[in-house]
Short mmCIF file of C-alpha atoms in Angstrom, two decimals:
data_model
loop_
_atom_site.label_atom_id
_atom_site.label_comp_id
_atom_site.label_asym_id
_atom_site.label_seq_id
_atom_site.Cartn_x
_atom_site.Cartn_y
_atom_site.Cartn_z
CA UNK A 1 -20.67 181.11 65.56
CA UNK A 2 -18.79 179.10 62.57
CA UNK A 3 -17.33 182.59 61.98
CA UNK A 4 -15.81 183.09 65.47
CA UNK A 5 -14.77 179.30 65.81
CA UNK A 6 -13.30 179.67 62.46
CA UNK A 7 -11.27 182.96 63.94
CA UNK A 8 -10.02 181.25 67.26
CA UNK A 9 -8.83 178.28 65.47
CA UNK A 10 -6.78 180.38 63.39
CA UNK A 11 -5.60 182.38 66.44
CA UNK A 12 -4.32 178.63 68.07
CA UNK A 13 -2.02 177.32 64.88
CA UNK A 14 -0.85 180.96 64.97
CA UNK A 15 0.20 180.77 68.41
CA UNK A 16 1.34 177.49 67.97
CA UNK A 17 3.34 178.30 65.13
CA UNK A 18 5.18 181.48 66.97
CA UNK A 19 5.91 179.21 69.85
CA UNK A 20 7.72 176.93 67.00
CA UNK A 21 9.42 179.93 65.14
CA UNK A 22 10.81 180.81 69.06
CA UNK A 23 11.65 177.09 69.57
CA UNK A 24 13.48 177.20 66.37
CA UNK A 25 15.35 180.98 66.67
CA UNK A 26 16.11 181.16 70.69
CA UNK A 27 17.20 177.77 71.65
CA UNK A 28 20.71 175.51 71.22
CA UNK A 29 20.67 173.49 68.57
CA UNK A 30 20.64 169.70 70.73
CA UNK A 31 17.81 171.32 72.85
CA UNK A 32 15.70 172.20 69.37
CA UNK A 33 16.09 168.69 67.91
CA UNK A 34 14.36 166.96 70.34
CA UNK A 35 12.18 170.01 71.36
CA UNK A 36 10.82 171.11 67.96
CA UNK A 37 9.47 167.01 67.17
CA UNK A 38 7.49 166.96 70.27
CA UNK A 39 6.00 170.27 69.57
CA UNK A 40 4.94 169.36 66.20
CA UNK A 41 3.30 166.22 66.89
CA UNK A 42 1.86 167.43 70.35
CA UNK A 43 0.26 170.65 67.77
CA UNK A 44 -1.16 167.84 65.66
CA UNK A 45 -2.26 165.94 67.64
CA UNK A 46 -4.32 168.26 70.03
CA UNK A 47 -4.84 171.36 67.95
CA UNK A 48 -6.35 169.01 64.73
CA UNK A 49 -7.70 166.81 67.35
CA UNK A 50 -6.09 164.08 65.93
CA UNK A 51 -5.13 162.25 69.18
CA UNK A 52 -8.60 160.27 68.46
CA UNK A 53 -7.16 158.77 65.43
CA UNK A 54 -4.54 157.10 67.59
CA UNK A 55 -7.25 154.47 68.70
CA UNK A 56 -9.82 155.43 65.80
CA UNK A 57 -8.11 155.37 62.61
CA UNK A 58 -12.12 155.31 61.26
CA UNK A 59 -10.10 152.93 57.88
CA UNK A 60 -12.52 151.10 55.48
CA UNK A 61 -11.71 149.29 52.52
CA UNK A 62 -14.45 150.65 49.72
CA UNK A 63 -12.96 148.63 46.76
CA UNK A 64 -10.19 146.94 45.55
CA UNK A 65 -8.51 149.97 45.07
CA UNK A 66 -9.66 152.13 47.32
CA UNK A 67 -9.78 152.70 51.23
CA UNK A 68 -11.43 155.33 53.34
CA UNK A 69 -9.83 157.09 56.17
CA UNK A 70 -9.85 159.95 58.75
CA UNK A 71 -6.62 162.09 58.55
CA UNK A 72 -3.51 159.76 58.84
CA UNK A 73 -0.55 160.06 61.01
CA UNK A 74 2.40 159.65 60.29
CA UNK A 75 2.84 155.42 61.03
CA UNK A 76 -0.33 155.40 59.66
CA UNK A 77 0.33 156.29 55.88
CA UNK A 78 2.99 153.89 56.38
CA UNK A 79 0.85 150.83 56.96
CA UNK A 80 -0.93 152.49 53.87
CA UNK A 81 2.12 151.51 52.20
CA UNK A 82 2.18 148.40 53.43
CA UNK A 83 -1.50 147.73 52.17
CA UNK A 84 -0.32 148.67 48.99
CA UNK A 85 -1.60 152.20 48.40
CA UNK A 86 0.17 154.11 45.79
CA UNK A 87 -1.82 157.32 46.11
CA UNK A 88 -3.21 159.63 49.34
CA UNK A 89 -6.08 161.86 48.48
CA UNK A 90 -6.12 164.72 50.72
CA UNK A 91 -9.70 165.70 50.54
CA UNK A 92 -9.13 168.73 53.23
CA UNK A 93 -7.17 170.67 50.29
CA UNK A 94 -3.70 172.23 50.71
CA UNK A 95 -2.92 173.34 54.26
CA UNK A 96 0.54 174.58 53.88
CA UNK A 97 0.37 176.30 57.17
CA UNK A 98 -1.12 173.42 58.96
CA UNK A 99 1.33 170.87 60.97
CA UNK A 100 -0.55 168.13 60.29
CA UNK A 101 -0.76 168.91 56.16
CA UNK A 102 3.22 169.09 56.45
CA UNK A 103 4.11 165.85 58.61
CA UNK A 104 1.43 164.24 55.79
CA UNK A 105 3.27 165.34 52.76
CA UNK A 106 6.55 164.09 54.47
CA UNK A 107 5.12 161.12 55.59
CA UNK A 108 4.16 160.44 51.98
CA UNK A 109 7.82 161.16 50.58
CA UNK A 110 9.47 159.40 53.02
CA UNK A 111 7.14 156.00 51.62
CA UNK A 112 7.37 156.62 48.32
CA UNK A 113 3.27 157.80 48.23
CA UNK A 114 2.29 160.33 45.88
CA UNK A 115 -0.23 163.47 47.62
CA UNK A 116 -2.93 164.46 45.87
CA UNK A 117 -5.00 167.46 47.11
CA UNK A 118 -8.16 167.41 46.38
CA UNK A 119 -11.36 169.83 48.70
CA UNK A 120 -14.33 169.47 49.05
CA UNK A 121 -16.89 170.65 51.67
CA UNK A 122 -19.06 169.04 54.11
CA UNK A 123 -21.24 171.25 55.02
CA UNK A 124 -22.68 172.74 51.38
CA UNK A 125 -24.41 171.49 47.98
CA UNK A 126 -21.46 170.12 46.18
CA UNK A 127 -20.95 172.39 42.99
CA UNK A 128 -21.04 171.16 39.70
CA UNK A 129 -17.18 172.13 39.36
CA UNK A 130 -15.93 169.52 42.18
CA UNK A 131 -18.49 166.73 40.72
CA UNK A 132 -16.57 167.41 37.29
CA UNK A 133 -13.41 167.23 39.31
CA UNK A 134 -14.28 164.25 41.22
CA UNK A 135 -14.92 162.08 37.69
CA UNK A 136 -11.55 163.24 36.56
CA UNK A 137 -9.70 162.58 39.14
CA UNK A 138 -10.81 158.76 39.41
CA UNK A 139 -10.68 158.99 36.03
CA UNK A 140 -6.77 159.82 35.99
CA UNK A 141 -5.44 158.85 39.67
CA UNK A 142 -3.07 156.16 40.00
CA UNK A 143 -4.79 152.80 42.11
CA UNK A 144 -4.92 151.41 45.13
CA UNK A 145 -5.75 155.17 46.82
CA UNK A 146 -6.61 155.65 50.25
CA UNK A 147 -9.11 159.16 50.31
CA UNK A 148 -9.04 160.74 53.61
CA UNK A 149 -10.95 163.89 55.05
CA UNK A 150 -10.37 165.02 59.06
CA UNK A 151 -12.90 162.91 60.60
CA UNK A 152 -13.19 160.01 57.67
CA UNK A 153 -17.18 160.56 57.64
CA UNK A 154 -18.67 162.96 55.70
CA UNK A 155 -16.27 164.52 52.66
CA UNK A 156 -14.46 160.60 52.43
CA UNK A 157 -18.30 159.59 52.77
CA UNK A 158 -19.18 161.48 49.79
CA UNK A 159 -16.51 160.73 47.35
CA UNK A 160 -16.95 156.87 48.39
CA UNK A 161 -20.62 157.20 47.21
CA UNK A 162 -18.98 158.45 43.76
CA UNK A 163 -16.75 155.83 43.76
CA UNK A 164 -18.88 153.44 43.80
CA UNK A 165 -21.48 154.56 41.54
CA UNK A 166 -19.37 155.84 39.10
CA UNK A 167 -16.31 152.65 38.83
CA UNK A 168 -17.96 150.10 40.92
CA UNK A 169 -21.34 150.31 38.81
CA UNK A 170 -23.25 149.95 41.83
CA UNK A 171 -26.96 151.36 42.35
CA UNK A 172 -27.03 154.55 43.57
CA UNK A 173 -29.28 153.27 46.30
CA UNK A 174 -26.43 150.77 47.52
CA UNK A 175 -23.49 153.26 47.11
CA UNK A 176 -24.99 156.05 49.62
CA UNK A 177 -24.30 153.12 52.19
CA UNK A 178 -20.79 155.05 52.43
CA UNK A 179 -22.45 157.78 54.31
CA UNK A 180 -23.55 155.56 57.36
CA UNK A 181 -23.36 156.01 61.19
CA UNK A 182 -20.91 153.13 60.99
CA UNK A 183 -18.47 155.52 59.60
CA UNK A 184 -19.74 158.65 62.26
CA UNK A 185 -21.56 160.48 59.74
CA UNK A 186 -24.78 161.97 61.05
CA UNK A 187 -27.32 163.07 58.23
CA UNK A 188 -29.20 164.76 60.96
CA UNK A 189 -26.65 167.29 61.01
CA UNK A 190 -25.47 170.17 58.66
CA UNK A 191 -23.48 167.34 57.10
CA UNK A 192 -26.59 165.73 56.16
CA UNK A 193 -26.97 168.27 52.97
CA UNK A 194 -24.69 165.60 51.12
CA UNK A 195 -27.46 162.61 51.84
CA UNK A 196 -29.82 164.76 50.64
CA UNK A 197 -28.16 165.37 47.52
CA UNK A 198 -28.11 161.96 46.62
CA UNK A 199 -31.65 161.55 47.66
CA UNK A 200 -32.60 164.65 45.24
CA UNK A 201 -31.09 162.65 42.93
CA UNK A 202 -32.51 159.07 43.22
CA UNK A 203 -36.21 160.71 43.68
CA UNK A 204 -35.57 162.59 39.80
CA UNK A 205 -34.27 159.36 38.57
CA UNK A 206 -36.99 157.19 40.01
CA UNK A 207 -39.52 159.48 38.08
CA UNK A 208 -37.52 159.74 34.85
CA UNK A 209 -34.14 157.35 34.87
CA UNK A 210 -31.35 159.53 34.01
CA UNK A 211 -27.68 158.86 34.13
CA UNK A 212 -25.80 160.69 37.58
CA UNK A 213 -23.93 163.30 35.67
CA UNK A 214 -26.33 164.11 32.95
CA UNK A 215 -28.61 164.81 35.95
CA UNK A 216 -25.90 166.96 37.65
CA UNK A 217 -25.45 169.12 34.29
CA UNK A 218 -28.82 169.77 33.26
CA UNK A 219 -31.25 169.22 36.21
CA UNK A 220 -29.59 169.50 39.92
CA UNK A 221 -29.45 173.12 41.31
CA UNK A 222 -26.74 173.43 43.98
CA UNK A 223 -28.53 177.05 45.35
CA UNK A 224 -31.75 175.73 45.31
CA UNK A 225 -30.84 172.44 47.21
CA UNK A 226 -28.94 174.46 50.30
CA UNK A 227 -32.11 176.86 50.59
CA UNK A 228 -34.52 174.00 51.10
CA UNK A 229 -32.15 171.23 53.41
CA UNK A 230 -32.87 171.95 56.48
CA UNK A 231 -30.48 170.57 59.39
CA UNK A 232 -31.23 169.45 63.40
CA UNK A 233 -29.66 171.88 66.02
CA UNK A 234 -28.77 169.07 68.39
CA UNK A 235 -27.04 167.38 65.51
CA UNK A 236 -25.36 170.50 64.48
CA UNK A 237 -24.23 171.09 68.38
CA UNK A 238 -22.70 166.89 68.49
CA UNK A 239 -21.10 167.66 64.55
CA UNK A 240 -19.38 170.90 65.66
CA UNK A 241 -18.93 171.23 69.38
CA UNK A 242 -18.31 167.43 70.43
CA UNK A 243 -16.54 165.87 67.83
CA UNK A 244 -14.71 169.61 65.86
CA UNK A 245 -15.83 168.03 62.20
CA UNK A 246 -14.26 170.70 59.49
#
C-alpha cells in the first residue's frame, strides 16, 4: 500500500511537472509569467497538501533559539525572518524535484536565511548515524533555527525531544512532551515507533542511569526496536489516508 501510494505520488509531481515544462516551452512569454506562478503555488499547495498550512502553520517556539514548524510557505519563512531566525532546517531532506523544496530554498535567499537539509524518518527506529548527525548539527548550526518537517508533528517532534534533552538539559521525561497531540502527533500510529524509542530509553535508564548517547552507542538496537513496536491500524489509516503524513 505505502509502495503504490509512494508510486502515484510520484506519477502526480511528474505530471505536474510536464504540464510546467509545456507551460514554459508552448506559450508567449506575458501569458507564461503570470501562468507558470499560479501553477507552481497551486502544485504546492494541493499536491504537498500544503493548503492546510495556510490556516495551520502548526509553529511552536521550543527554546530561545529554536521554533517548530510544519513546511513553510513562502510569507511564512518571511515572518521567520521577522522572528529572528537565521537558519531553516529542512528535516524532509533535499527535494530538488519537488515545487515546494524549490519555492523554500528561494524563499530563504530572497530573506537572507540559510537552508539546511537535514532527513530523517517518521515512520522507522532512528539509526545511530542520524542521532550522531542530529548532535552535530545542534552542535554546529547557527541560532535562532526554525526545524520544520511536512506536517510539524512527528520528525520536528523528534528532533525537539533532542533539543531539549541534549541543549536545554531537560529530563528526558519532560522533553518527549514535544511529541504531543497538541502538535498532531499520534503515538498510536506507525509514527508512534519514535515515542517508543524514547520510552526504550527512559525504562534502561531508570534501571541503570546512563547518559542518552552512551545508551544509543552501546545498548539501543534500532532492528530489534522496529520488530517489537507494534502500531494501531485505525491510527495508521487517520496518519496516512486523512491527513498524507510523509
Amino acid at each position: 500500500m505505502a509502495s503504490s501510494k509512494k508510486k502515484a505520488r510520484r506519477a502526480l509531481w511528474s505530471a505536474a511537472a510536464r504540464l510546467r515544462a509545456a507551460v514554459a516551452t508552448r506559450t508567449p512569454d506575458a501569458i507564461r509569467r503570470r501562468v507558470s506562478p499560479v501553477l507552481n503555488y497551486g502544485e504546492m499547495l494541493l499536491l504537498d497538501h500544503l493548503v492546510f498550512r495556510l490556516a495551520f502553520p502548526n509553529r511552536h517556539k521550543v527554546s530561545d533559539k529554536v521554533w517548530r514548524a510544519a513546511q513553510p510557505l513562502p510569507h511564512q519563512i518571511a515572518s521567520a525572518k521577522k522572528l529572528g531566525v537565521r537558519t531553516v532546517v529542512n528535516l524532509r531532506g533535499p527535494l530538488d524535484d519537488n515545487t515546494t523544496y524549490v519555492y523554500e530554498r528561494e524563499a530563504c535567499r530572497r530573506a537572507g536565511l540559510k537552508l539546511v537539509d537535514f532527513r530523517v524518518k517518521s515512520r522507522n527506529a532512528p539509526t545511530v548515524e542520524e542521532l550522531r548527525g542530529a548532535r552535530e548539527l545542534f552542535q554546529t548550526v547557527e541560532y535562532p533555527i526554525l526545524m520544520h518537517c511536512k506536517s510539524g508533528a512527528d520528525r520536528v517532534g523528534l528532533m525537539s525531544v533532542l533539543y531539549r534533552h541534549l541543549h536545554d538539559g531537560v529530563p528526558m521525561e519532560e522533553a518527549v512532551r514535544q511529541l504531543s497531540l497538541r502538535y498532531g502527533h499520534i503515538s498510536q500510529a506507525r509514527t508512534g515507533i519514535i515515542d517508543y524509542f524514547f520510552a526504550r530509553y527512559m525504562a534502561d535508564n531508570a534501571k541503570s542511569p546512563i547518559p542518552f548517547y552512551d545508551w544509543v552507542e552501546t545498548v539501543y538496537d534500532p532492528e530489534e526496536l522496529r520488530a517489537s513496536f507494534k502500531s494501531n491500524t485505525w491510527a495508521d489509516r487517520i496518519v496516512d489516508r486523512v491527513l498524507h503524513r510523509e
